[in-house]
PDB file of C-alpha atoms in Angstrom:
ATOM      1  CA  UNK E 546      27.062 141.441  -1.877  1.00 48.00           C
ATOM      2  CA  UNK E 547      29.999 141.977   0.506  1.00 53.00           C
ATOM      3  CA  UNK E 548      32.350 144.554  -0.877  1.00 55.00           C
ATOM      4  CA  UNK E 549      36.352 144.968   0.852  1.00 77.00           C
ATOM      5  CA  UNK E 550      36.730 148.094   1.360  1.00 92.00           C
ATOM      6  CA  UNK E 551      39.549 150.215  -0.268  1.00 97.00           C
ATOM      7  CA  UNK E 552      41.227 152.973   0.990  1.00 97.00           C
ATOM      8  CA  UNK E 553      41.756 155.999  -1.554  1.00 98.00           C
ATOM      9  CA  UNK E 554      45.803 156.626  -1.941  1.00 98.00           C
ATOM     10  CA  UNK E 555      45.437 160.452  -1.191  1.00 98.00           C
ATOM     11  CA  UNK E 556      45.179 162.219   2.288  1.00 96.00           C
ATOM     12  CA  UNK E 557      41.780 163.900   1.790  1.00 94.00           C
ATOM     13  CA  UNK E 558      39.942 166.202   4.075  1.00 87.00           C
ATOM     14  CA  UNK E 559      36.442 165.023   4.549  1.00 85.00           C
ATOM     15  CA  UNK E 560      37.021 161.607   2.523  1.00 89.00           C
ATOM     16  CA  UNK E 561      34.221 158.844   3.175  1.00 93.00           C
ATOM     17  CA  UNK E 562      35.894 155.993   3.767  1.00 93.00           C
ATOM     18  CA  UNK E 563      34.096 155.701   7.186  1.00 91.00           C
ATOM     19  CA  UNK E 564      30.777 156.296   5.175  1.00 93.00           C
ATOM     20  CA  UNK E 565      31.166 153.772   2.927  1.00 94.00           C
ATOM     21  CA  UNK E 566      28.371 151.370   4.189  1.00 94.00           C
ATOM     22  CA  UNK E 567      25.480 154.281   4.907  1.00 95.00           C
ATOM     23  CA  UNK E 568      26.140 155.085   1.217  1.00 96.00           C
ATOM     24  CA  UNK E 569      26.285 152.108  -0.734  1.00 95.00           C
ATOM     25  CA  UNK E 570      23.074 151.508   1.650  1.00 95.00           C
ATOM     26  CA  UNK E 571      21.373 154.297  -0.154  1.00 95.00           C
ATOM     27  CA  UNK E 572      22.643 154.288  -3.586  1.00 96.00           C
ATOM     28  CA  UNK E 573      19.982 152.892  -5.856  1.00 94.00           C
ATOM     29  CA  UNK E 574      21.401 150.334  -8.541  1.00 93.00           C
ATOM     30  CA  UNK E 575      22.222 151.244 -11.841  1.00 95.00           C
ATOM     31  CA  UNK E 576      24.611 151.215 -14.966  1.00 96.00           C
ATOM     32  CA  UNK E 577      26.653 154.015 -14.270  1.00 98.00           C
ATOM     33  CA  UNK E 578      28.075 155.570 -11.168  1.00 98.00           C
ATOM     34  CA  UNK E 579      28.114 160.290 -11.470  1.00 98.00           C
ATOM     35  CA  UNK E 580      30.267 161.693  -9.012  1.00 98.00           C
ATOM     36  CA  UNK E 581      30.345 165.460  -9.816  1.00 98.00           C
ATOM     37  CA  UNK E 582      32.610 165.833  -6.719  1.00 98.00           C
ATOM     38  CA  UNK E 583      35.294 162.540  -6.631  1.00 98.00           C
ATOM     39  CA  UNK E 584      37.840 163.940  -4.906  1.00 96.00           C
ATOM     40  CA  UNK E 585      40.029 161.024  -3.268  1.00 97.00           C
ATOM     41  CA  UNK E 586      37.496 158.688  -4.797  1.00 98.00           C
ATOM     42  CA  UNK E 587      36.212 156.435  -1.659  1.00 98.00           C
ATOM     43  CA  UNK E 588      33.051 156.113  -2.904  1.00 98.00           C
ATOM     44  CA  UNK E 589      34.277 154.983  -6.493  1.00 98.00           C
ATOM     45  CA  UNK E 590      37.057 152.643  -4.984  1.00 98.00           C
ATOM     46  CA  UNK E 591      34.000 151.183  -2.905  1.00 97.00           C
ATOM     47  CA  UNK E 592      31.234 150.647  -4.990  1.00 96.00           C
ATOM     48  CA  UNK E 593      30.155 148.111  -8.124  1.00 95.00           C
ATOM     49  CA  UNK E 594      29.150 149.893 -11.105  1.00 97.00           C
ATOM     50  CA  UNK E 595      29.919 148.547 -14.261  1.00 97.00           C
ATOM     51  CA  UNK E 596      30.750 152.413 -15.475  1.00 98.00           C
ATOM     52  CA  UNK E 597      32.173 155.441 -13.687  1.00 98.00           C
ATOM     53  CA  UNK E 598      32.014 159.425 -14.638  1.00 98.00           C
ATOM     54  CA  UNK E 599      34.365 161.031 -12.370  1.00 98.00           C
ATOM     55  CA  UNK E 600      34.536 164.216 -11.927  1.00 98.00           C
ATOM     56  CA  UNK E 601      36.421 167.288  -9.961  1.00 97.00           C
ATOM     57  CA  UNK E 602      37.084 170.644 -10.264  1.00 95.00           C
ATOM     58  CA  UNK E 603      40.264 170.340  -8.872  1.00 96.00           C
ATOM     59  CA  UNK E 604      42.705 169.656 -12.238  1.00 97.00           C
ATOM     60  CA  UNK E 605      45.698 168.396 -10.273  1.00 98.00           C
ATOM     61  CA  UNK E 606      43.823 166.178  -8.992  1.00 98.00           C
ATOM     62  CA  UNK E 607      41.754 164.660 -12.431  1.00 98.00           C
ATOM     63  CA  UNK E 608      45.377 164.819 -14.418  1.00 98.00           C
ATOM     64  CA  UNK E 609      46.842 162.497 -11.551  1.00 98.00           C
ATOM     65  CA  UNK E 610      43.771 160.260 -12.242  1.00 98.00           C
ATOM     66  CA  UNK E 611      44.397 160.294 -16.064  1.00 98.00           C
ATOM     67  CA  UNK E 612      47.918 159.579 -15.759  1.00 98.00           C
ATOM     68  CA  UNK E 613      46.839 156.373 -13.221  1.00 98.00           C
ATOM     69  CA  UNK E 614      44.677 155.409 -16.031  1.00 98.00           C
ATOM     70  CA  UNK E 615      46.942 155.142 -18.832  1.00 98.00           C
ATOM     71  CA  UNK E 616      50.403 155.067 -17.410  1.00 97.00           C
ATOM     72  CA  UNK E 617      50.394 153.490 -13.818  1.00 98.00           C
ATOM     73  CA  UNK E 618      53.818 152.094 -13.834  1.00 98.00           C
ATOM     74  CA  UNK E 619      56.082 155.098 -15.016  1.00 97.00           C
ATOM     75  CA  UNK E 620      53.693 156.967 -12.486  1.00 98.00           C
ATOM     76  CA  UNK E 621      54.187 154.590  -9.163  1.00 98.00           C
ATOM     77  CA  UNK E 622      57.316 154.286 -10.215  1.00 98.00           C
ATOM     78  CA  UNK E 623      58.650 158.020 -10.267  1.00 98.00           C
ATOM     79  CA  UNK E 624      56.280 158.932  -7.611  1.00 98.00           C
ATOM     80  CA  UNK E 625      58.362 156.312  -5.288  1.00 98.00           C
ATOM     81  CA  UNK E 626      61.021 157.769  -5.549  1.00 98.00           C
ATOM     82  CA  UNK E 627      60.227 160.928  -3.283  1.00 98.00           C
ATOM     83  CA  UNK E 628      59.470 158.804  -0.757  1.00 98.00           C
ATOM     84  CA  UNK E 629      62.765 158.432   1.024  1.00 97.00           C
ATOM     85  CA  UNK E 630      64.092 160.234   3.841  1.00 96.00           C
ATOM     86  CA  UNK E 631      65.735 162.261   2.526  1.00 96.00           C
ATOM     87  CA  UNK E 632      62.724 164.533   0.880  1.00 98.00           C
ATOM     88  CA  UNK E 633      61.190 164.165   4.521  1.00 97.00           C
ATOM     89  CA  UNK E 634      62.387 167.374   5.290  1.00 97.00           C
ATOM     90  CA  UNK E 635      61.094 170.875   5.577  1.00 97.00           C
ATOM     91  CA  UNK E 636      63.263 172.917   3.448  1.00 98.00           C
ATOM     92  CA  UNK E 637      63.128 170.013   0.344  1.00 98.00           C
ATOM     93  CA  UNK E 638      59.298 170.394   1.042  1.00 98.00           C
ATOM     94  CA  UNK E 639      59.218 173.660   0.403  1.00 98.00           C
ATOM     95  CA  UNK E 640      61.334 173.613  -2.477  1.00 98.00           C
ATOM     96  CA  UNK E 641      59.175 171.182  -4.121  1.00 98.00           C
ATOM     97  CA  UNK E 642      56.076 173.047  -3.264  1.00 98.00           C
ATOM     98  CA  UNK E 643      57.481 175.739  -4.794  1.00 98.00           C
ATOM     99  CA  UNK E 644      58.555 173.665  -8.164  1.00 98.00           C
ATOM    100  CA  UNK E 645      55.011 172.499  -8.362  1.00 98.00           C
ATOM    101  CA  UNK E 646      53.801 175.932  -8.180  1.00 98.00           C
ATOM    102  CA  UNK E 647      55.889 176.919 -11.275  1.00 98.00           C
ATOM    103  CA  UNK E 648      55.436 173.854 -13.159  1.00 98.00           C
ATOM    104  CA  UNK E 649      53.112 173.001 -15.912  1.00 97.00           C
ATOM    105  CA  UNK E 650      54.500 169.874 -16.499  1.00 98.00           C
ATOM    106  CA  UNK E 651      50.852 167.312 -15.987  1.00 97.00           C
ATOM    107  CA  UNK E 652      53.634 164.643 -15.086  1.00 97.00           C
ATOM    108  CA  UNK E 653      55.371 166.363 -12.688  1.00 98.00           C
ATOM    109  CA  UNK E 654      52.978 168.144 -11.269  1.00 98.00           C
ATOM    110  CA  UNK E 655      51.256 165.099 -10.240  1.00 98.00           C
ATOM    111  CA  UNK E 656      54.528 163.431  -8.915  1.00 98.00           C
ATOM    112  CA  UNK E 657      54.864 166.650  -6.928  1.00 98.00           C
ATOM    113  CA  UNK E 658      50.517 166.363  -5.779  1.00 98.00           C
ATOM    114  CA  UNK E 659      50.868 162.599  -4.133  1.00 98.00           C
ATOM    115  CA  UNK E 660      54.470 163.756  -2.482  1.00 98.00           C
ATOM    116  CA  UNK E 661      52.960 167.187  -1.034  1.00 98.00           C
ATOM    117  CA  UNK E 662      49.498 164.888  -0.032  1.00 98.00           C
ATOM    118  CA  UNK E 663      51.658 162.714   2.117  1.00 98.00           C
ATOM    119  CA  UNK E 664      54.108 165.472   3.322  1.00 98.00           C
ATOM    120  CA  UNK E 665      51.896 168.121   3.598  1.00 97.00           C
ATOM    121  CA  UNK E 666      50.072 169.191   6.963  1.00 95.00           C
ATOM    122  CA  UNK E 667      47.285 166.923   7.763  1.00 91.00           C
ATOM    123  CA  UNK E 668      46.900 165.869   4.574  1.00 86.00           C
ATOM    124  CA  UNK E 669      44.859 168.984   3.553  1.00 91.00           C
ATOM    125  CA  UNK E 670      44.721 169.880  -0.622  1.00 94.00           C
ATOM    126  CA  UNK E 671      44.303 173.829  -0.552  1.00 93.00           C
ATOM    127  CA  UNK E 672      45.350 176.734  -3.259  1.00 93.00           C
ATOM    128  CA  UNK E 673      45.757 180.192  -2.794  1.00 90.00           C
ATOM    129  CA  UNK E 674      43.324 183.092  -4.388  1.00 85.00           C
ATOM    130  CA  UNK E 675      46.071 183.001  -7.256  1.00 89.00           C
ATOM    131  CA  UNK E 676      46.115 179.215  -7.656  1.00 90.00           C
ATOM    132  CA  UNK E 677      49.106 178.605  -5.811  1.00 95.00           C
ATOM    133  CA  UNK E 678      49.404 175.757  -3.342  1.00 96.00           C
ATOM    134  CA  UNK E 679      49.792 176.851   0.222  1.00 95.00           C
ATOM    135  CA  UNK E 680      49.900 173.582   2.810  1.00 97.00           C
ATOM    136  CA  UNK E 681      52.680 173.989   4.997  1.00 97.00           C
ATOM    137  CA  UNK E 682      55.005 171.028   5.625  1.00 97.00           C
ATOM    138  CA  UNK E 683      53.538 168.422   7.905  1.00 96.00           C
ATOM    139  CA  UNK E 684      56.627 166.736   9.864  1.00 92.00           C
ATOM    140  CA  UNK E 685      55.404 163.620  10.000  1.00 95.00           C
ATOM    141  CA  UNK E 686      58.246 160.732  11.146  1.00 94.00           C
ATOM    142  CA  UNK E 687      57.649 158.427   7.751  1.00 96.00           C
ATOM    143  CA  UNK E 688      55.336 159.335   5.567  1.00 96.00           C
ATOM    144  CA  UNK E 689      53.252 156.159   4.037  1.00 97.00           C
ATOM    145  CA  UNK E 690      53.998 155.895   0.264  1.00 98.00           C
ATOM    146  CA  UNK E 691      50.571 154.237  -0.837  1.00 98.00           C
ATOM    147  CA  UNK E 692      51.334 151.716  -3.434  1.00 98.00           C
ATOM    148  CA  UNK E 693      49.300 148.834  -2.912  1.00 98.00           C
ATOM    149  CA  UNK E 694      46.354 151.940  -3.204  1.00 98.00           C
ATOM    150  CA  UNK E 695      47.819 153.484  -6.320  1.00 98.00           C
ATOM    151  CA  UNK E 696      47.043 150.113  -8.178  1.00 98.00           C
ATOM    152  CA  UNK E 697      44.391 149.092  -6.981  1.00 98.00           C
ATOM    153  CA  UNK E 698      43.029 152.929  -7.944  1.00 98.00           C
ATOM    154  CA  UNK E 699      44.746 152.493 -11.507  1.00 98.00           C
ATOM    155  CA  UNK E 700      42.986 149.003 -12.307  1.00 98.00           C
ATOM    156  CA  UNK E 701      39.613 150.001 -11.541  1.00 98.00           C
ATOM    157  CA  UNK E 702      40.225 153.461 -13.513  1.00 98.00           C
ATOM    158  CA  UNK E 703      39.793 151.583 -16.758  1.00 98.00           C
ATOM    159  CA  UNK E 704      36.277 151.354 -15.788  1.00 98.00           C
ATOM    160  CA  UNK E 705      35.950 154.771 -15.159  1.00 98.00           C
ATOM    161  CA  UNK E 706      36.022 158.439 -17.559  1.00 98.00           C
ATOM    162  CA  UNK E 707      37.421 161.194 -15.659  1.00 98.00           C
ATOM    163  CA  UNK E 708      36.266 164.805 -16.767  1.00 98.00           C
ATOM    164  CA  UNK E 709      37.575 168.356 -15.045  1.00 98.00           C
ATOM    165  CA  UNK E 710      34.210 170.544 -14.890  1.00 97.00           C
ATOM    166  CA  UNK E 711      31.896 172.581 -13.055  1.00 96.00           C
ATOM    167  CA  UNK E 712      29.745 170.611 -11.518  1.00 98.00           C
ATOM    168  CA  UNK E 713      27.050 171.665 -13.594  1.00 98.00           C
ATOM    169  CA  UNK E 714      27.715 170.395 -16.290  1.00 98.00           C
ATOM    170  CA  UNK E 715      28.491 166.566 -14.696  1.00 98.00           C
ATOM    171  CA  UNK E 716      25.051 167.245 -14.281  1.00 98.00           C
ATOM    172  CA  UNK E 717      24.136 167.899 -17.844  1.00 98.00           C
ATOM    173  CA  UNK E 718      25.999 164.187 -18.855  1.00 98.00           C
ATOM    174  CA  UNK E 719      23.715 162.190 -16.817  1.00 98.00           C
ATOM    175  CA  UNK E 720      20.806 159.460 -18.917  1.00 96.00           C
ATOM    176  CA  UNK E 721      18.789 156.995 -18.043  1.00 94.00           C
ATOM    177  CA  UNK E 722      20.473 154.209 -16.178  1.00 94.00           C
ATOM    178  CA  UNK E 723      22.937 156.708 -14.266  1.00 98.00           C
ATOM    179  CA  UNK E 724      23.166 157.352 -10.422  1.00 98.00           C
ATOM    180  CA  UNK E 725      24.320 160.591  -9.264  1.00 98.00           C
ATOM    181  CA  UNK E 726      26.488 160.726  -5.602  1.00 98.00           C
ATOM    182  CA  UNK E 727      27.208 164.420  -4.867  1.00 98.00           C
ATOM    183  CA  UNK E 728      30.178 165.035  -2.104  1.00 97.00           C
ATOM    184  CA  UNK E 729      29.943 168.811  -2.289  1.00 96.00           C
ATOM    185  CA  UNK E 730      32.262 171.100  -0.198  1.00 92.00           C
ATOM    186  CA  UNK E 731      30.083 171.256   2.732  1.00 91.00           C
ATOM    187  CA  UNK E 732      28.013 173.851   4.104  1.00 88.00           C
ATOM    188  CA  UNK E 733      30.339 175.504   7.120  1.00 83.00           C
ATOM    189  CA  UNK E 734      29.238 174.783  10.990  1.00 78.00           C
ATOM    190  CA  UNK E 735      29.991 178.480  11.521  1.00 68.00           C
ATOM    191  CA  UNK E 736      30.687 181.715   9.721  1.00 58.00           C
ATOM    192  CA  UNK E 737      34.457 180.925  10.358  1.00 51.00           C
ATOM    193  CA  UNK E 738      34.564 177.706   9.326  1.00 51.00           C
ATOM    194  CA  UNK E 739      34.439 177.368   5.612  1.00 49.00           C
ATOM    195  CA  UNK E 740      37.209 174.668   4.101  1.00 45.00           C
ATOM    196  CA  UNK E 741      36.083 175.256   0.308  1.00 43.00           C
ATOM    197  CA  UNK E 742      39.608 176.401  -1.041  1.00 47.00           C
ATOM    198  CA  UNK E 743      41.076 173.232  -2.096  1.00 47.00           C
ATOM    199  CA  UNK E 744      40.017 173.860  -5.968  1.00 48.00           C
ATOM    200  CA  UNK E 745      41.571 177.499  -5.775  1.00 48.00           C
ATOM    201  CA  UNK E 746      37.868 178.809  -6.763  1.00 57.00           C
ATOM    202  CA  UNK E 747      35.767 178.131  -3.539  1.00 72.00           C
ATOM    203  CA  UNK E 748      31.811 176.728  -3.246  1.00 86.00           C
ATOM    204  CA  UNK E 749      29.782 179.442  -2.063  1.00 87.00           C
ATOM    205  CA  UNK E 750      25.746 179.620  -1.178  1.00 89.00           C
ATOM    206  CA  UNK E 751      24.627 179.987  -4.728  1.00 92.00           C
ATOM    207  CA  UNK E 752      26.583 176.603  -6.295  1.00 94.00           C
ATOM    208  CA  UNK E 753      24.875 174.931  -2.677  1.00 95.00           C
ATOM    209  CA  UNK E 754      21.319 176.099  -3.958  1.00 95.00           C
ATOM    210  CA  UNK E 755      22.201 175.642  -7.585  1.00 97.00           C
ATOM    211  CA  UNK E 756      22.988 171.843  -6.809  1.00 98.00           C
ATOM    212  CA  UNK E 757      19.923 171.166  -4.863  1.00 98.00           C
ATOM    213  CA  UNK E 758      18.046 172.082  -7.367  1.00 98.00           C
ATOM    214  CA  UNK E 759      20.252 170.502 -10.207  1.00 98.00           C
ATOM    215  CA  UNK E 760      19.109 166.790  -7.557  1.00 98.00           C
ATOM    216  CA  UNK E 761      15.944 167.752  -8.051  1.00 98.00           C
ATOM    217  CA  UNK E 762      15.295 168.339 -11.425  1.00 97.00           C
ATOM    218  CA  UNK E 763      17.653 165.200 -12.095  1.00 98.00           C
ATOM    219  CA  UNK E 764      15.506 163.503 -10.001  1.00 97.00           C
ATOM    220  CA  UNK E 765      12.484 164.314 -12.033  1.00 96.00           C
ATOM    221  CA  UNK E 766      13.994 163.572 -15.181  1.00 96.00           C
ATOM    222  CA  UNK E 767      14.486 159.755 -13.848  1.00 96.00           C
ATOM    223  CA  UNK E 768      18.095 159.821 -12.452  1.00 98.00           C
ATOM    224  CA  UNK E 769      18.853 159.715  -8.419  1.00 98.00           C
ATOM    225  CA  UNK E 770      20.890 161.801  -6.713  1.00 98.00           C
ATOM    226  CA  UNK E 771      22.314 161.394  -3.217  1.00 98.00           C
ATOM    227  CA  UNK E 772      24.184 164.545  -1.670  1.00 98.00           C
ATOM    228  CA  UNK E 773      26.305 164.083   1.527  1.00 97.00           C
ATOM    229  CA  UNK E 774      26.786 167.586   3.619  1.00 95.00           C
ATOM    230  CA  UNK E 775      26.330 169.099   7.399  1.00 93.00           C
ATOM    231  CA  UNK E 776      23.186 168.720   9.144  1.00 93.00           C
ATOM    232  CA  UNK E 777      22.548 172.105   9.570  1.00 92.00           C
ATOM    233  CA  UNK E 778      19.044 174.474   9.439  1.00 92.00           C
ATOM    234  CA  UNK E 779      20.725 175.168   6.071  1.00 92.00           C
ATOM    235  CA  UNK E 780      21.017 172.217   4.582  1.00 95.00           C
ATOM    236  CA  UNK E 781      17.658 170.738   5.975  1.00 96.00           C
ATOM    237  CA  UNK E 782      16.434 173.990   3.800  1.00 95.00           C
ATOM    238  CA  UNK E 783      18.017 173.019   0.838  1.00 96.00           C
ATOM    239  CA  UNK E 784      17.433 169.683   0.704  1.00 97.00           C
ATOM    240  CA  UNK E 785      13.931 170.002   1.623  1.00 96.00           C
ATOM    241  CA  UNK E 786      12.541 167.968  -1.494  1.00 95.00           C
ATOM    242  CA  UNK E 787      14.712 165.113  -0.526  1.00 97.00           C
ATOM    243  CA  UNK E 788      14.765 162.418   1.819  1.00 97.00           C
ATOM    244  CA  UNK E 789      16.996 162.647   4.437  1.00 97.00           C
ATOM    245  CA  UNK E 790      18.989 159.934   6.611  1.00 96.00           C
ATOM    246  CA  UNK E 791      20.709 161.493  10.066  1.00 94.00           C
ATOM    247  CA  UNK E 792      24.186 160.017  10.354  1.00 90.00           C
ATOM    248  CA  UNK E 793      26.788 160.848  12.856  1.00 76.00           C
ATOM    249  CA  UNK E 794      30.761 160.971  11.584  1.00 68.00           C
ATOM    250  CA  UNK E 795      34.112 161.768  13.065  1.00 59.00           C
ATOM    251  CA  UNK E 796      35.634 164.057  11.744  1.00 54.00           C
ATOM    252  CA  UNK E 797      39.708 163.955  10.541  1.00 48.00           C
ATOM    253  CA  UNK E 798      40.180 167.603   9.958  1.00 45.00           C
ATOM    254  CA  UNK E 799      42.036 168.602  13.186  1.00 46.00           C
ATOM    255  CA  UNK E 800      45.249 166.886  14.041  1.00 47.00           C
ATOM    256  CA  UNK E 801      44.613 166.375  17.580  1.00 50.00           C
ATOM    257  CA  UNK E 802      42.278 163.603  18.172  1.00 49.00           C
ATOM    258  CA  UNK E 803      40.628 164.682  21.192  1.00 51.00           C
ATOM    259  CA  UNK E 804      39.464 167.211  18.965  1.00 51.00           C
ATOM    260  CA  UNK E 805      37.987 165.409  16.544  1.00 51.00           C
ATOM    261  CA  UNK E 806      34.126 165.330  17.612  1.00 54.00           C
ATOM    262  CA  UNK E 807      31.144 163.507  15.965  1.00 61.00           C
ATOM    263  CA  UNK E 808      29.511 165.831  14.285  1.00 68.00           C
ATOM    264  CA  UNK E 809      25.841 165.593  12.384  1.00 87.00           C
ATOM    265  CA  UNK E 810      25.758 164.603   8.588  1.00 92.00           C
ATOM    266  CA  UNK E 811      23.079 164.513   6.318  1.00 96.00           C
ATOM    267  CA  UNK E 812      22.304 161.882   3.576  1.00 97.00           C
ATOM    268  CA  UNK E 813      19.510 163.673   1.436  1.00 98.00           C
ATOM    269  CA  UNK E 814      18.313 160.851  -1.193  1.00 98.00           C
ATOM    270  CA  UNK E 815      16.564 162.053  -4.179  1.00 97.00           C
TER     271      UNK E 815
END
């Protein structure tokens, strides 16, 4: 079966869109689609399940979801509306950033969310230690207000339950007939490298080890995993009860694109 791929309608750092095919190539067939990690939701937006459990530790981001699910056209609506040039500018940016910050509002903060994702520098989600969001404006000439994406997201949500928890305890939801796909913040290439802040809470060595072995116990009990990350010495380590497909992937990360060097990636199948 041919499936048209979808682009998510966030900006995301590390998003698969341009892993779509190695993954649905690996994902075994079932009922029900796990993703303990959704973030923009590629994978979701470009696979056939008949059910969904989405999940991220990011709230902002699973509220946004909800409010897709239930209430698409006041959201896409609203959300429009900050998409004209005059909020393309620095100082209304940071006005708006600092609005969010103050807000508790679900509905405005996730107006505010999809305008800082498209405004915001390289498209990069990231919170301070106090929970604050920190991505400085991004100056780009016309930011893309994704519509066409935002519905096609909010129709297949009704297929989907959306849940804002450690990963962990994803984990502790999945049955018979489920199919786990794990897109962890990934292991860093170097000591200076680590991007795990976009939660606010961070993904150290201990939540890597505790999810390998979370695959394989899973995978004893009858339900696959698959778990994207780096293909590092690490990684090979952790995954070493898996199966493991070599990819290769550009990477979006850095703005300049001669920068932006294939690095390895692991599949590890369970």
């Amino acid at each position: 079966m041919t499936i048209t791929k979808n682009r998510a309608f966030l900006k995301w750092a590390g998003g698969k869109y341009g892993l779509i095919e190695d993954i649905n190539r690996v994902l075994p067939s079932s009922d029900r689609l796990i993703e303990p990690f959704v973030g923009a939701g590629s994978v979701f937006l470009n696979s056939d399940f008949e059910e969904y459990l989405l999940n991220d530790v990011n709230a902002d981001l699973i509220n946004l979801y909800k409010l897709l699910q239930t209430n698409a056209d006041d959201y896409i609506k609203a959300a429009s509306e900050f998409f004209t040039p005059n909020y393309n500018d620095k100082d209304r940016y940071y006005d708006i950033r600092a609005k969010f910050n103050a807000s508790s509002d679900i509905l405005e903060r996730a107006i505010y969310f999809l305008y800082m994702n498209r405004h915001g520098y390289n498209g990069l989600c990231r919170y301070n230690l106090k929970g604050g969001y920190n991505v400085p404006f991004g100056r780009y000439k016309k930011p893309y207000f994704p519509e066409k994406e935002l519905w096609f997201f909010a129709e297949k949500a009704q297929k989907a339950t959306f849940t804002n928890v450690c990963f962990r305890e994803t984990f502790k939801q999945a049955k018979s007939g489920d199919v786990i796909y794990c897109d962890p913040p990934y292991a860093p290439l170097s000591p200076t490298a680590s991007f795990t802040s976009y939660s606010g809470q961070g993904f150290k060595l201990k939540d890597q080890e505790d999810l390998a072995n979370l695959a394989e116990h899973s995978s004893n009990a009858g339900v696959p995993v698959v778990i994207s990350n780096h293909d590092l010495d690490l990684t090979r380590h952790l995954y070493k009860q898996a199966n493991l497909k070599e990819i290769k992937v550009k990477r979006t990360i850095s703005q300049k694109a001669g920068k932006r060097t294939k690095v390895g990636e692991l599949l590890a199948l369970y």
